[in-house]
CSV table of C-alpha atoms in Angstrom, one decimal:
chain,number,residue,atom,x,y,z
A,1,MET,CA,273.8,-163.0,-179.6
A,2,LYS,CA,273.0,-164.5,-176.2
A,3,PHE,CA,273.9,-168.1,-177.1
A,4,ASN,CA,276.9,-169.1,-175.1
A,5,ASN,CA,277.3,-172.8,-175.3
A,6,GLY,CA,280.5,-173.8,-173.6
A,7,PHE,CA,280.0,-177.4,-173.1
A,8,PHE,CA,282.5,-180.2,-173.8
A,9,CYS,CA,285.5,-177.9,-173.8
A,10,SER,CA,288.1,-180.5,-174.8
A,11,PHE,CA,289.8,-179.7,-178.1
A,12,VAL,CA,291.4,-182.4,-180.1
A,13,LEU,CA,292.2,-181.5,-183.7
A,14,PRO,CA,291.0,-184.6,-185.5
A,15,SER,CA,293.7,-186.0,-187.8
A,16,PHE,CA,291.2,-186.2,-190.7
A,17,LEU,CA,291.3,-182.4,-190.8
A,18,VAL,CA,294.9,-182.7,-191.9
A,19,LEU,CA,294.8,-186.0,-193.7
A,20,GLY,CA,291.6,-185.3,-195.6
A,21,PHE,CA,293.1,-182.3,-197.2
A,22,PHE,CA,295.5,-184.1,-199.4
A,23,GLN,CA,293.4,-186.3,-201.5
A,24,GLU,CA,296.3,-187.5,-203.7
A,25,SER,CA,300.0,-187.2,-203.8
A,26,VAL,CA,302.5,-187.3,-206.6
A,27,HIS,CA,306.0,-188.4,-205.7
A,28,GLY,CA,305.4,-187.5,-202.1
A,29,ARG,CA,304.2,-184.0,-203.0
A,30,PRO,CA,300.7,-183.3,-201.9
A,31,LEU,CA,298.3,-182.5,-204.7
A,32,LEU,CA,295.4,-180.3,-203.8
A,33,MET,CA,292.2,-181.7,-205.3
A,34,SER,CA,289.4,-179.6,-203.7
A,35,PRO,CA,289.2,-177.4,-200.7
A,36,ALA,CA,289.1,-179.6,-197.5
A,37,ARG,CA,287.4,-178.7,-194.2
A,38,PRO,CA,289.2,-175.7,-192.8
A,39,ARG,CA,290.0,-175.5,-189.1
A,40,PRO,CA,286.9,-174.6,-187.0
A,41,ASP,CA,288.8,-171.6,-185.5
A,42,ASN,CA,289.3,-170.1,-188.9
A,43,ALA,CA,285.7,-168.9,-188.9
A,44,ALA,CA,285.7,-167.0,-192.1
A,45,ALA,CA,287.3,-169.8,-194.2
A,46,PHE,CA,285.2,-172.4,-192.5
A,47,ALA,CA,282.0,-170.5,-193.3
A,48,ARG,CA,282.9,-170.0,-196.9
A,49,TRP,CA,283.9,-173.7,-197.2
A,50,LEU,CA,280.5,-174.8,-195.8
A,51,VAL,CA,278.5,-172.6,-198.1
A,52,SER,CA,280.6,-173.4,-201.2
A,53,GLN,CA,280.5,-177.1,-200.7
A,54,SER,CA,276.7,-177.3,-200.0
A,55,SER,CA,274.2,-177.6,-202.8
A,56,TRP,CA,270.9,-176.8,-200.9
A,57,GLY,CA,269.6,-175.3,-197.7
A,58,VAL,CA,266.4,-173.8,-196.2
A,59,LEU,CA,265.5,-170.3,-197.3
A,60,ASN,CA,263.3,-168.5,-194.8
A,61,THR,CA,260.9,-165.6,-195.5
A,62,ILE,CA,258.0,-163.9,-193.8
A,63,SER,CA,254.8,-165.6,-194.9
A,64,SER,CA,252.2,-163.1,-196.0
A,65,ASP,CA,249.6,-165.9,-196.3
A,66,TRP,CA,250.1,-167.4,-192.8
A,67,GLY,CA,250.0,-164.4,-190.5
A,68,GLY,CA,253.6,-163.3,-190.8
A,69,ALA,CA,254.9,-166.7,-189.7
A,70,PRO,CA,258.6,-167.5,-190.6
A,71,PHE,CA,258.3,-169.8,-193.6
A,72,GLY,CA,261.2,-172.2,-194.4
A,73,ASN,CA,261.5,-173.8,-197.8
A,74,VAL,CA,264.0,-176.3,-199.2
A,75,VAL,CA,265.9,-174.8,-202.1
A,76,SER,CA,268.9,-175.4,-204.2
A,77,PHE,CA,271.5,-172.7,-204.5
A,78,SER,CA,275.0,-171.8,-205.7
A,79,ASP,CA,277.6,-169.2,-204.7
A,80,GLY,CA,279.8,-169.7,-207.8
A,81,LEU,CA,281.4,-172.3,-209.9
A,82,PRO,CA,282.3,-175.5,-208.1
A,83,ASP,CA,285.2,-174.8,-205.6
A,84,LYS,CA,285.2,-171.2,-206.7
A,85,GLY,CA,282.3,-169.8,-204.6
A,86,LYS,CA,282.2,-166.1,-203.6
A,87,GLY,CA,280.1,-166.6,-200.5
A,88,ILE,CA,276.9,-164.9,-201.8
A,89,PRO,CA,274.1,-167.5,-202.2
A,90,TYR,CA,272.0,-167.2,-205.4
A,91,PHE,CA,268.7,-168.9,-206.1
A,92,TYR,CA,266.5,-169.6,-209.1
A,93,LEU,CA,262.9,-169.0,-207.9
A,94,THR,CA,259.5,-168.5,-209.4
A,95,ALA,CA,256.9,-166.2,-207.9
A,96,LEU,CA,254.4,-169.1,-208.2
A,97,ASP,CA,256.3,-170.4,-205.1
A,98,PRO,CA,255.5,-168.8,-201.7
A,99,THR,CA,259.2,-168.0,-201.0
A,100,ALA,CA,259.8,-165.7,-203.9
A,101,SER,CA,256.3,-164.3,-203.6
A,102,ASN,CA,257.0,-163.5,-199.9
A,103,ALA,CA,260.3,-161.9,-200.6
A,104,LEU,CA,258.8,-159.6,-203.2
A,105,LYS,CA,256.6,-158.2,-200.5
A,106,ASP,CA,259.1,-158.3,-197.5
A,107,GLN,CA,262.8,-158.9,-198.2
A,108,ARG,CA,263.7,-160.0,-194.7
A,109,SER,CA,265.2,-163.5,-195.0
A,110,SER,CA,267.7,-166.0,-193.8
A,111,PHE,CA,269.3,-169.1,-195.4
A,112,THR,CA,270.3,-172.1,-193.3
A,113,ILE,CA,272.8,-174.9,-194.1
A,114,SER,CA,273.9,-177.9,-192.1
A,115,GLU,CA,277.3,-179.6,-192.5
A,116,TYR,CA,275.4,-182.9,-191.9
A,117,ASN,CA,274.5,-182.9,-195.6
A,118,LEU,CA,278.2,-183.1,-196.6
A,119,GLY,CA,278.8,-186.4,-194.9
A,120,THR,CA,281.7,-184.9,-192.9
A,121,CYS,CA,280.0,-185.1,-189.4
A,122,GLY,CA,280.6,-188.9,-189.0
A,123,LYS,CA,278.3,-190.4,-186.4
A,124,LYS,CA,277.7,-187.1,-184.5
A,125,ASP,CA,274.2,-186.0,-183.8
A,126,PRO,CA,273.1,-183.3,-186.3
A,127,GLU,CA,272.8,-180.8,-183.4
A,128,ASN,CA,276.3,-181.6,-182.0
A,129,PRO,CA,278.1,-178.3,-182.0
A,130,THR,CA,281.0,-179.7,-183.9
A,131,CYS,CA,278.8,-180.7,-186.8
A,132,ALA,CA,278.7,-177.2,-188.2
A,133,LYS,CA,275.6,-175.1,-189.1
A,134,ILE,CA,275.4,-171.6,-190.6
A,135,THR,CA,272.5,-169.1,-191.0
A,136,LEU,CA,273.1,-166.1,-193.2
A,137,VAL,CA,270.6,-163.4,-192.3
A,138,GLY,CA,269.8,-160.5,-194.7
A,139,LYS,CA,267.5,-159.4,-197.6
A,140,LEU,CA,266.4,-161.6,-200.4
A,141,LYS,CA,266.5,-159.6,-203.6
A,142,LEU,CA,265.5,-160.1,-207.2
A,143,LEU,CA,268.4,-159.4,-209.6
A,144,GLU,CA,267.9,-157.4,-212.8
A,145,GLY,CA,267.7,-160.0,-215.5
A,146,THR,CA,270.3,-158.3,-217.7
A,147,SER,CA,272.9,-157.4,-215.1
A,148,LYS,CA,276.4,-158.9,-215.0
A,149,GLU,CA,275.7,-160.3,-211.6
A,150,ALA,CA,272.6,-162.1,-212.8
A,151,GLU,CA,274.6,-163.6,-215.6
A,152,PHE,CA,277.3,-164.8,-213.2
A,153,ALA,CA,274.7,-166.2,-210.9
A,154,GLN,CA,272.8,-168.1,-213.6
A,155,THR,CA,276.0,-169.7,-214.8
A,156,ALA,CA,276.9,-170.7,-211.2
A,157,LEU,CA,273.4,-172.1,-210.7
A,158,PHE,CA,273.1,-174.0,-213.9
A,159,THR,CA,276.6,-175.5,-213.5
A,160,LYS,CA,275.9,-176.8,-210.0
A,161,HIS,CA,272.3,-177.7,-210.8
A,162,PRO,CA,272.0,-178.8,-214.4
A,163,GLU,CA,268.4,-179.7,-214.0
A,164,MET,CA,267.6,-176.0,-213.7
A,165,LYS,CA,268.2,-175.5,-217.4
A,166,GLY,CA,265.1,-177.6,-218.1
A,167,TRP,CA,262.7,-175.9,-215.7
A,168,PRO,CA,259.7,-174.7,-217.5
A,169,LYS,CA,259.9,-171.3,-219.1
A,170,SER,CA,256.2,-170.6,-218.4
A,171,HIS,CA,257.0,-170.5,-214.6
A,172,ASN,CA,259.2,-167.4,-215.1
A,173,PHE,CA,262.1,-168.5,-212.9
A,174,GLN,CA,264.3,-165.6,-211.9
A,175,VAL,CA,267.6,-165.1,-210.1
A,176,PHE,CA,267.5,-163.9,-206.5
A,177,LYS,CA,270.4,-163.2,-204.1
A,178,LEU,CA,270.7,-163.1,-200.4
A,179,GLU,CA,272.3,-159.8,-199.4
A,180,ILE,CA,274.0,-160.8,-196.2
A,181,GLU,CA,273.8,-158.6,-193.1
A,182,ASN,CA,274.5,-161.0,-190.2
A,183,ILE,CA,276.1,-164.4,-189.8
A,184,PHE,CA,275.3,-167.0,-187.2
A,185,MET,CA,277.6,-170.0,-187.3
A,186,ILE,CA,278.3,-172.8,-184.8
A,187,ASN,CA,281.1,-175.1,-185.7
A,188,TRP,CA,282.6,-176.0,-182.3
A,189,PHE,CA,281.8,-175.8,-178.6
A,190,GLY,CA,281.5,-172.3,-177.0
A,191,GLY,CA,278.6,-170.8,-179.0
A,192,PRO,CA,278.3,-168.9,-182.3
A,193,LYS,CA,281.6,-167.8,-183.8
A,194,PRO,CA,282.1,-164.1,-184.0
A,195,LEU,CA,282.2,-163.4,-187.7
A,196,THR,CA,281.4,-160.2,-189.6
A,197,VAL,CA,280.1,-160.1,-193.2
A,198,GLU,CA,283.3,-158.2,-194.2
A,199,GLN,CA,285.5,-161.0,-192.8
A,200,TYR,CA,283.3,-163.7,-194.5
A,201,LEU,CA,283.2,-162.1,-197.9
A,202,HIS,CA,287.0,-161.5,-197.9
A,203,ALA,CA,288.1,-164.8,-196.4
A,204,LYS,CA,291.4,-166.0,-197.8
A,205,MET,CA,290.4,-169.1,-199.7
A,206,ASP,CA,293.6,-169.6,-201.7
A,207,LYS,CA,295.4,-172.9,-201.7
A,208,GLN,CA,298.4,-171.7,-199.7
A,209,THR,CA,296.2,-170.4,-196.8
A,210,LEU,CA,294.2,-173.6,-196.7
A,211,ILE,CA,297.2,-175.8,-196.8
A,212,ALA,CA,298.7,-173.8,-193.9
A,213,ASP,CA,295.4,-174.0,-192.1
A,214,ALA,CA,295.1,-177.8,-192.5
A,215,THR,CA,298.6,-178.5,-191.5
A,216,ALA,CA,298.8,-176.0,-188.6
B,1,MET,CA,248.5,-171.0,-201.5
B,2,LYS,CA,249.4,-169.6,-204.9
B,3,PHE,CA,252.0,-172.2,-205.8
B,4,ASN,CA,250.8,-174.1,-208.8
B,5,ASN,CA,253.8,-176.0,-210.1
B,6,GLY,CA,252.5,-178.2,-212.9
B,7,PHE,CA,255.7,-179.0,-214.8
B,8,PHE,CA,256.8,-182.4,-216.0
B,9,CYS,CA,253.4,-183.9,-215.8
B,10,SER,CA,254.3,-187.4,-216.9
B,11,PHE,CA,253.6,-189.9,-214.1
B,12,VAL,CA,255.6,-193.1,-213.9
B,13,LEU,CA,255.4,-194.9,-210.6
B,14,PRO,CA,259.0,-196.0,-210.1
B,15,SER,CA,259.2,-199.6,-209.4
B,16,PHE,CA,261.4,-199.0,-206.3
B,17,LEU,CA,258.3,-197.6,-204.6
B,18,VAL,CA,257.0,-201.1,-204.6
B,19,LEU,CA,260.1,-203.1,-204.5
B,20,GLY,CA,261.7,-201.0,-201.7
B,21,PHE,CA,258.8,-201.7,-199.4
B,22,PHE,CA,259.6,-205.4,-198.9
B,23,GLN,CA,263.1,-205.5,-197.5
B,24,GLU,CA,263.1,-209.2,-197.0
B,25,SER,CA,260.9,-212.1,-197.8
B,26,VAL,CA,260.4,-215.4,-196.1
B,27,HIS,CA,259.2,-218.3,-198.3
B,28,GLY,CA,257.8,-215.8,-200.8
B,29,ARG,CA,255.8,-213.9,-198.1
B,30,PRO,CA,256.8,-210.3,-197.8
B,31,LEU,CA,258.2,-209.4,-194.4
B,32,LEU,CA,257.7,-205.7,-193.4
B,33,MET,CA,260.9,-204.4,-191.8
B,34,SER,CA,260.2,-200.7,-191.4
B,35,PRO,CA,257.8,-198.3,-193.0
B,36,ALA,CA,258.8,-197.7,-196.6
B,37,ARG,CA,258.2,-194.7,-198.8
B,38,PRO,CA,254.4,-194.4,-199.2
B,39,ARG,CA,252.9,-193.4,-202.6
B,40,PRO,CA,253.3,-189.7,-203.2
B,41,ASP,CA,249.5,-189.3,-203.8
B,42,ASN,CA,248.8,-190.7,-200.3
B,43,ALA,CA,249.7,-187.3,-198.9
B,44,ALA,CA,249.0,-187.8,-195.2
B,45,ALA,CA,250.9,-191.1,-195.0
B,46,PHE,CA,253.7,-189.7,-197.1
B,47,ALA,CA,254.0,-186.6,-194.8
B,48,ARG,CA,254.0,-188.7,-191.7
B,49,TRP,CA,256.6,-191.1,-193.1
B,50,LEU,CA,258.9,-188.2,-194.1
B,51,VAL,CA,258.7,-186.6,-190.6
B,52,SER,CA,259.0,-189.9,-188.8
B,53,GLN,CA,262.1,-191.1,-190.7
B,54,SER,CA,263.9,-187.7,-190.4
B,55,SER,CA,266.2,-186.9,-187.5
B,56,TRP,CA,266.7,-183.2,-188.1
B,57,GLY,CA,265.4,-180.1,-189.9
B,58,VAL,CA,265.4,-176.3,-189.8
B,59,LEU,CA,263.3,-174.7,-187.1
B,60,ASN,CA,262.3,-171.1,-188.0
B,61,THR,CA,261.4,-168.3,-185.6
B,62,ILE,CA,261.0,-164.6,-185.7
B,63,SER,CA,264.3,-163.0,-184.6
B,64,SER,CA,263.9,-160.4,-182.0
B,65,ASP,CA,267.6,-159.5,-182.3
B,66,TRP,CA,267.7,-159.0,-186.1
B,67,GLY,CA,264.7,-156.7,-186.8
B,68,GLY,CA,262.1,-159.4,-187.0
B,69,ALA,CA,263.9,-161.4,-189.6
B,70,PRO,CA,262.9,-165.1,-190.1
B,71,PHE,CA,265.7,-167.0,-188.4
B,72,GLY,CA,266.3,-170.7,-189.4
B,73,ASN,CA,268.3,-173.0,-187.2
B,74,VAL,CA,269.4,-176.6,-187.6
B,75,VAL,CA,267.9,-178.7,-184.9
B,76,SER,CA,267.4,-182.4,-184.1
B,77,PHE,CA,263.9,-183.5,-183.3
B,78,SER,CA,261.7,-186.5,-182.7
B,79,ASP,CA,258.0,-187.2,-183.2
B,80,GLY,CA,258.0,-190.5,-181.3
B,81,LEU,CA,259.9,-193.8,-180.8
B,82,PRO,CA,261.6,-195.0,-184.1
B,83,ASP,CA,259.0,-196.0,-186.6
B,84,LYS,CA,256.2,-195.1,-184.2
B,85,GLY,CA,256.1,-191.4,-184.7
B,86,LYS,CA,252.9,-189.5,-184.0
B,87,GLY,CA,253.6,-186.6,-186.4
B,88,ILE,CA,254.2,-183.8,-183.8
B,89,PRO,CA,257.8,-182.7,-183.8
B,90,TYR,CA,259.4,-182.2,-180.3
B,91,PHE,CA,262.7,-180.4,-179.7
B,92,TYR,CA,265.1,-180.1,-176.8
B,93,LEU,CA,266.1,-176.5,-176.7
B,94,THR,CA,267.9,-174.0,-174.4
B,95,ALA,CA,267.0,-170.4,-174.1
B,96,LEU,CA,270.7,-169.7,-174.4
B,97,ASP,CA,270.1,-170.4,-178.1
B,98,PRO,CA,268.2,-167.7,-180.1
B,99,THR,CA,265.6,-170.1,-181.4
B,100,ALA,CA,264.1,-171.0,-178.0
B,101,SER,CA,264.6,-167.4,-176.9
B,102,ASN,CA,262.7,-166.1,-179.9
B,103,ALA,CA,259.9,-168.5,-179.4
B,104,LEU,CA,259.4,-167.5,-175.8
B,105,LYS,CA,258.7,-164.0,-177.1
B,106,ASP,CA,256.8,-164.8,-180.3
B,107,GLN,CA,255.5,-168.4,-180.9
B,108,ARG,CA,255.1,-168.1,-184.7
B,109,SER,CA,257.3,-170.8,-186.2
B,110,SER,CA,257.8,-173.4,-188.9
B,111,PHE,CA,259.8,-176.5,-189.3
B,112,THR,CA,261.3,-177.6,-192.6
B,113,ILE,CA,262.5,-181.1,-193.6
B,114,SER,CA,264.0,-182.4,-196.9
B,115,GLU,CA,263.7,-186.0,-198.1
B,116,TYR,CA,267.2,-185.4,-199.5
B,117,ASN,CA,268.6,-186.3,-196.1
B,118,LEU,CA,267.1,-189.8,-196.2
B,119,GLY,CA,269.1,-190.8,-199.3
B,120,THR,CA,265.9,-191.8,-201.1
B,121,CYS,CA,266.1,-189.0,-203.8
B,122,GLY,CA,268.7,-190.8,-205.9
B,123,LYS,CA,270.5,-188.4,-208.3
B,124,LYS,CA,267.7,-185.9,-208.4
B,125,ASP,CA,268.4,-182.3,-207.6
B,126,PRO,CA,267.3,-181.4,-204.0
B,127,GLU,CA,264.8,-179.0,-205.5
B,128,ASN,CA,263.3,-181.5,-207.9
B,129,PRO,CA,259.6,-181.7,-206.9
B,130,THR,CA,259.7,-185.5,-206.7
B,131,CYS,CA,262.4,-185.2,-203.9
B,132,ALA,CA,259.9,-184.4,-201.2
B,133,LYS,CA,260.0,-181.4,-198.8
B,134,ILE,CA,257.7,-180.5,-196.0
B,135,THR,CA,257.2,-177.4,-193.9
B,136,LEU,CA,255.0,-177.6,-190.8
B,137,VAL,CA,253.8,-174.1,-189.8
B,138,GLY,CA,252.4,-173.3,-186.4
B,139,LYS,CA,253.4,-172.2,-182.9
B,140,LEU,CA,256.5,-173.3,-181.0
B,141,LYS,CA,255.5,-174.0,-177.4
B,142,LEU,CA,257.4,-174.9,-174.2
B,143,LEU,CA,255.9,-178.0,-172.6
B,144,GLU,CA,255.3,-178.1,-168.8
B,145,GLY,CA,258.2,-180.1,-167.5
B,146,THR,CA,256.0,-182.5,-165.4
B,147,SER,CA,253.3,-183.2,-168.1
B,148,LYS,CA,252.7,-186.6,-169.6
B,149,GLU,CA,253.4,-185.1,-173.0
B,150,ALA,CA,256.8,-183.8,-171.9
B,151,GLU,CA,257.6,-187.2,-170.6
B,152,PHE,CA,256.6,-188.9,-173.9
B,153,ALA,CA,258.5,-186.3,-175.8
B,154,GLN,CA,261.7,-186.6,-173.8
B,155,THR,CA,261.7,-190.4,-174.2
B,156,ALA,CA,261.2,-189.9,-177.9
B,157,LEU,CA,264.0,-187.4,-178.2
B,158,PHE,CA,266.5,-189.3,-176.0
B,159,THR,CA,265.8,-192.6,-177.9
B,160,LYS,CA,266.4,-191.0,-181.3
B,161,HIS,CA,269.2,-188.7,-180.2
B,162,PRO,CA,271.2,-190.5,-177.4
B,163,GLU,CA,273.7,-187.6,-177.2
B,164,MET,CA,271.0,-185.4,-175.7
B,165,LYS,CA,271.1,-187.3,-172.4
B,166,GLY,CA,274.6,-185.9,-171.9
B,167,TRP,CA,273.8,-182.2,-172.7
B,168,PRO,CA,274.9,-180.0,-169.8
B,169,LYS,CA,272.3,-179.5,-167.1
B,170,SER,CA,273.5,-176.0,-166.5
B,171,HIS,CA,272.1,-175.0,-169.9
B,172,ASN,CA,268.6,-175.8,-168.8
B,173,PHE,CA,267.4,-177.7,-171.9
B,174,GLN,CA,263.6,-178.0,-172.1
B,175,VAL,CA,261.1,-179.7,-174.3
B,176,PHE,CA,259.3,-177.7,-176.9
B,177,LYS,CA,256.6,-178.8,-179.4
B,178,LEU,CA,255.4,-177.4,-182.7
B,179,GLU,CA,251.7,-177.1,-182.6
B,180,ILE,CA,250.9,-177.5,-186.3
B,181,GLU,CA,248.4,-175.2,-187.9
B,182,ASN,CA,249.2,-175.5,-191.6
B,183,ILE,CA,251.2,-177.9,-193.8
B,184,PHE,CA,253.1,-177.2,-197.0
B,185,MET,CA,254.4,-180.3,-198.8
B,186,ILE,CA,255.7,-180.9,-202.3
B,187,ASN,CA,256.4,-184.6,-203.2
B,188,TRP,CA,255.5,-184.6,-206.9
B,189,PHE,CA,254.8,-182.4,-209.8
B,190,GLY,CA,251.8,-180.1,-209.6
B,191,GLY,CA,252.4,-178.0,-206.6
B,192,PRO,CA,251.8,-178.4,-202.9
B,193,LYS,CA,249.6,-181.4,-201.8
B,194,PRO,CA,246.3,-180.4,-200.3
B,195,LEU,CA,246.7,-181.7,-196.7
B,196,THR,CA,244.9,-180.7,-193.5
B,197,VAL,CA,246.4,-181.0,-190.1
B,198,GLU,CA,243.5,-183.3,-189.2
B,199,GLN,CA,244.3,-185.6,-192.1
B,200,TYR,CA,248.0,-185.5,-191.2
B,201,LEU,CA,247.6,-186.3,-187.6
B,202,HIS,CA,245.2,-189.2,-188.2
B,203,ALA,CA,246.9,-190.8,-191.2
B,204,LYS,CA,246.6,-194.5,-191.3
B,205,MET,CA,250.1,-195.7,-190.7
B,206,ASP,CA,249.3,-199.4,-189.9
B,207,LYS,CA,251.1,-202.1,-191.8
B,208,GLN,CA,248.1,-203.2,-193.8
B,209,THR,CA,247.4,-199.7,-195.2
B,210,LEU,CA,251.1,-199.3,-196.1
B,211,ILE,CA,251.4,-202.6,-197.8
B,212,ALA,CA,248.2,-201.9,-199.8
B,213,ASP,CA,249.7,-198.5,-200.6
B,214,ALA,CA,253.0,-199.9,-201.8
B,215,THR,CA,251.5,-202.6,-203.9
B,216,ALA,CA,248.6,-200.6,-205.4
């Protein structure tokens, strides 16, 4: 990527990165409640945290109705059970909606999330590079209704978005996944973080790694 | 559009639509503080309210680097001075960033906003049709730096996003606008609201209209 945004190069690790991690303590021993914001320079863990903690984003497809324009649409998603995300975003879409309809004709897609939604950006501007944003670029694919992955995805979606269970059967909602091919993430000064799909999908998200990360 | 989402057809006008409008009263006379959420069936005013009250969204372009994929990017924007928006979104972008770089090669674009950001969706799911979303589809164009419109846009941007004044001159940030050609908005059950660009740009946003709207 050509983006090389090196402005404001001071680096102060805010104390909330450390303090926010331990949400309770028992007899002085920290008790991990839920994954806290990883260090920005741990790109893979940070990206997985941002995706896992978010509940919605903008899903982009190529519009067959509007001359091939890139068409963004607000959608809910899940990448797993709460705090147990696997990094792959799943969606519950109907072909009555242009996003699913577009994807069935042209799978090229991207999915964009802002940290601003999580309330962890304080008073920063939403475009401030330290208020993170991620775009996962890839192919939006319909899952086989009877597959193990579709079953996992539907459980993940319905757990995070209980309303989905009541969406009308007549609309034939189906599970889609974004098969990720490239990752664009900015979470600090200096431009997009180098991050491969392999690194992202296999990020260490266990408690020990994250505690070490938060206290480093 | 093919989207025809008619689920949950009950219609109960929540009282907060009316009550929320009058943020203070003086001797029983309502005092208008800032534009409140218009009625969902006043599509033009609703769309203008949503755009005007929002500070960021996802700007989508065609990625020249990633095989023509639709590329969404989190950006700040403004459509005018606070509570005086004109409906046209302006952006402050650098060609070091892929979004501006893409647009300079292919102007096809869209800009997507969720009402969820405004905190007026209560406990609804972000994809609940009554939690509004809008996508403005059109062409992303660089403004002439010396034009009256660029001057208006820069004032609008810097007022809403004071941080922008300090963005590094070496990055050559420039003002872009989305020239709107089509509008996709869902703010209630029953699918996207029919809304032309003409209706949107000329929506009556004066206090009298909005008071009548809120108390209807």
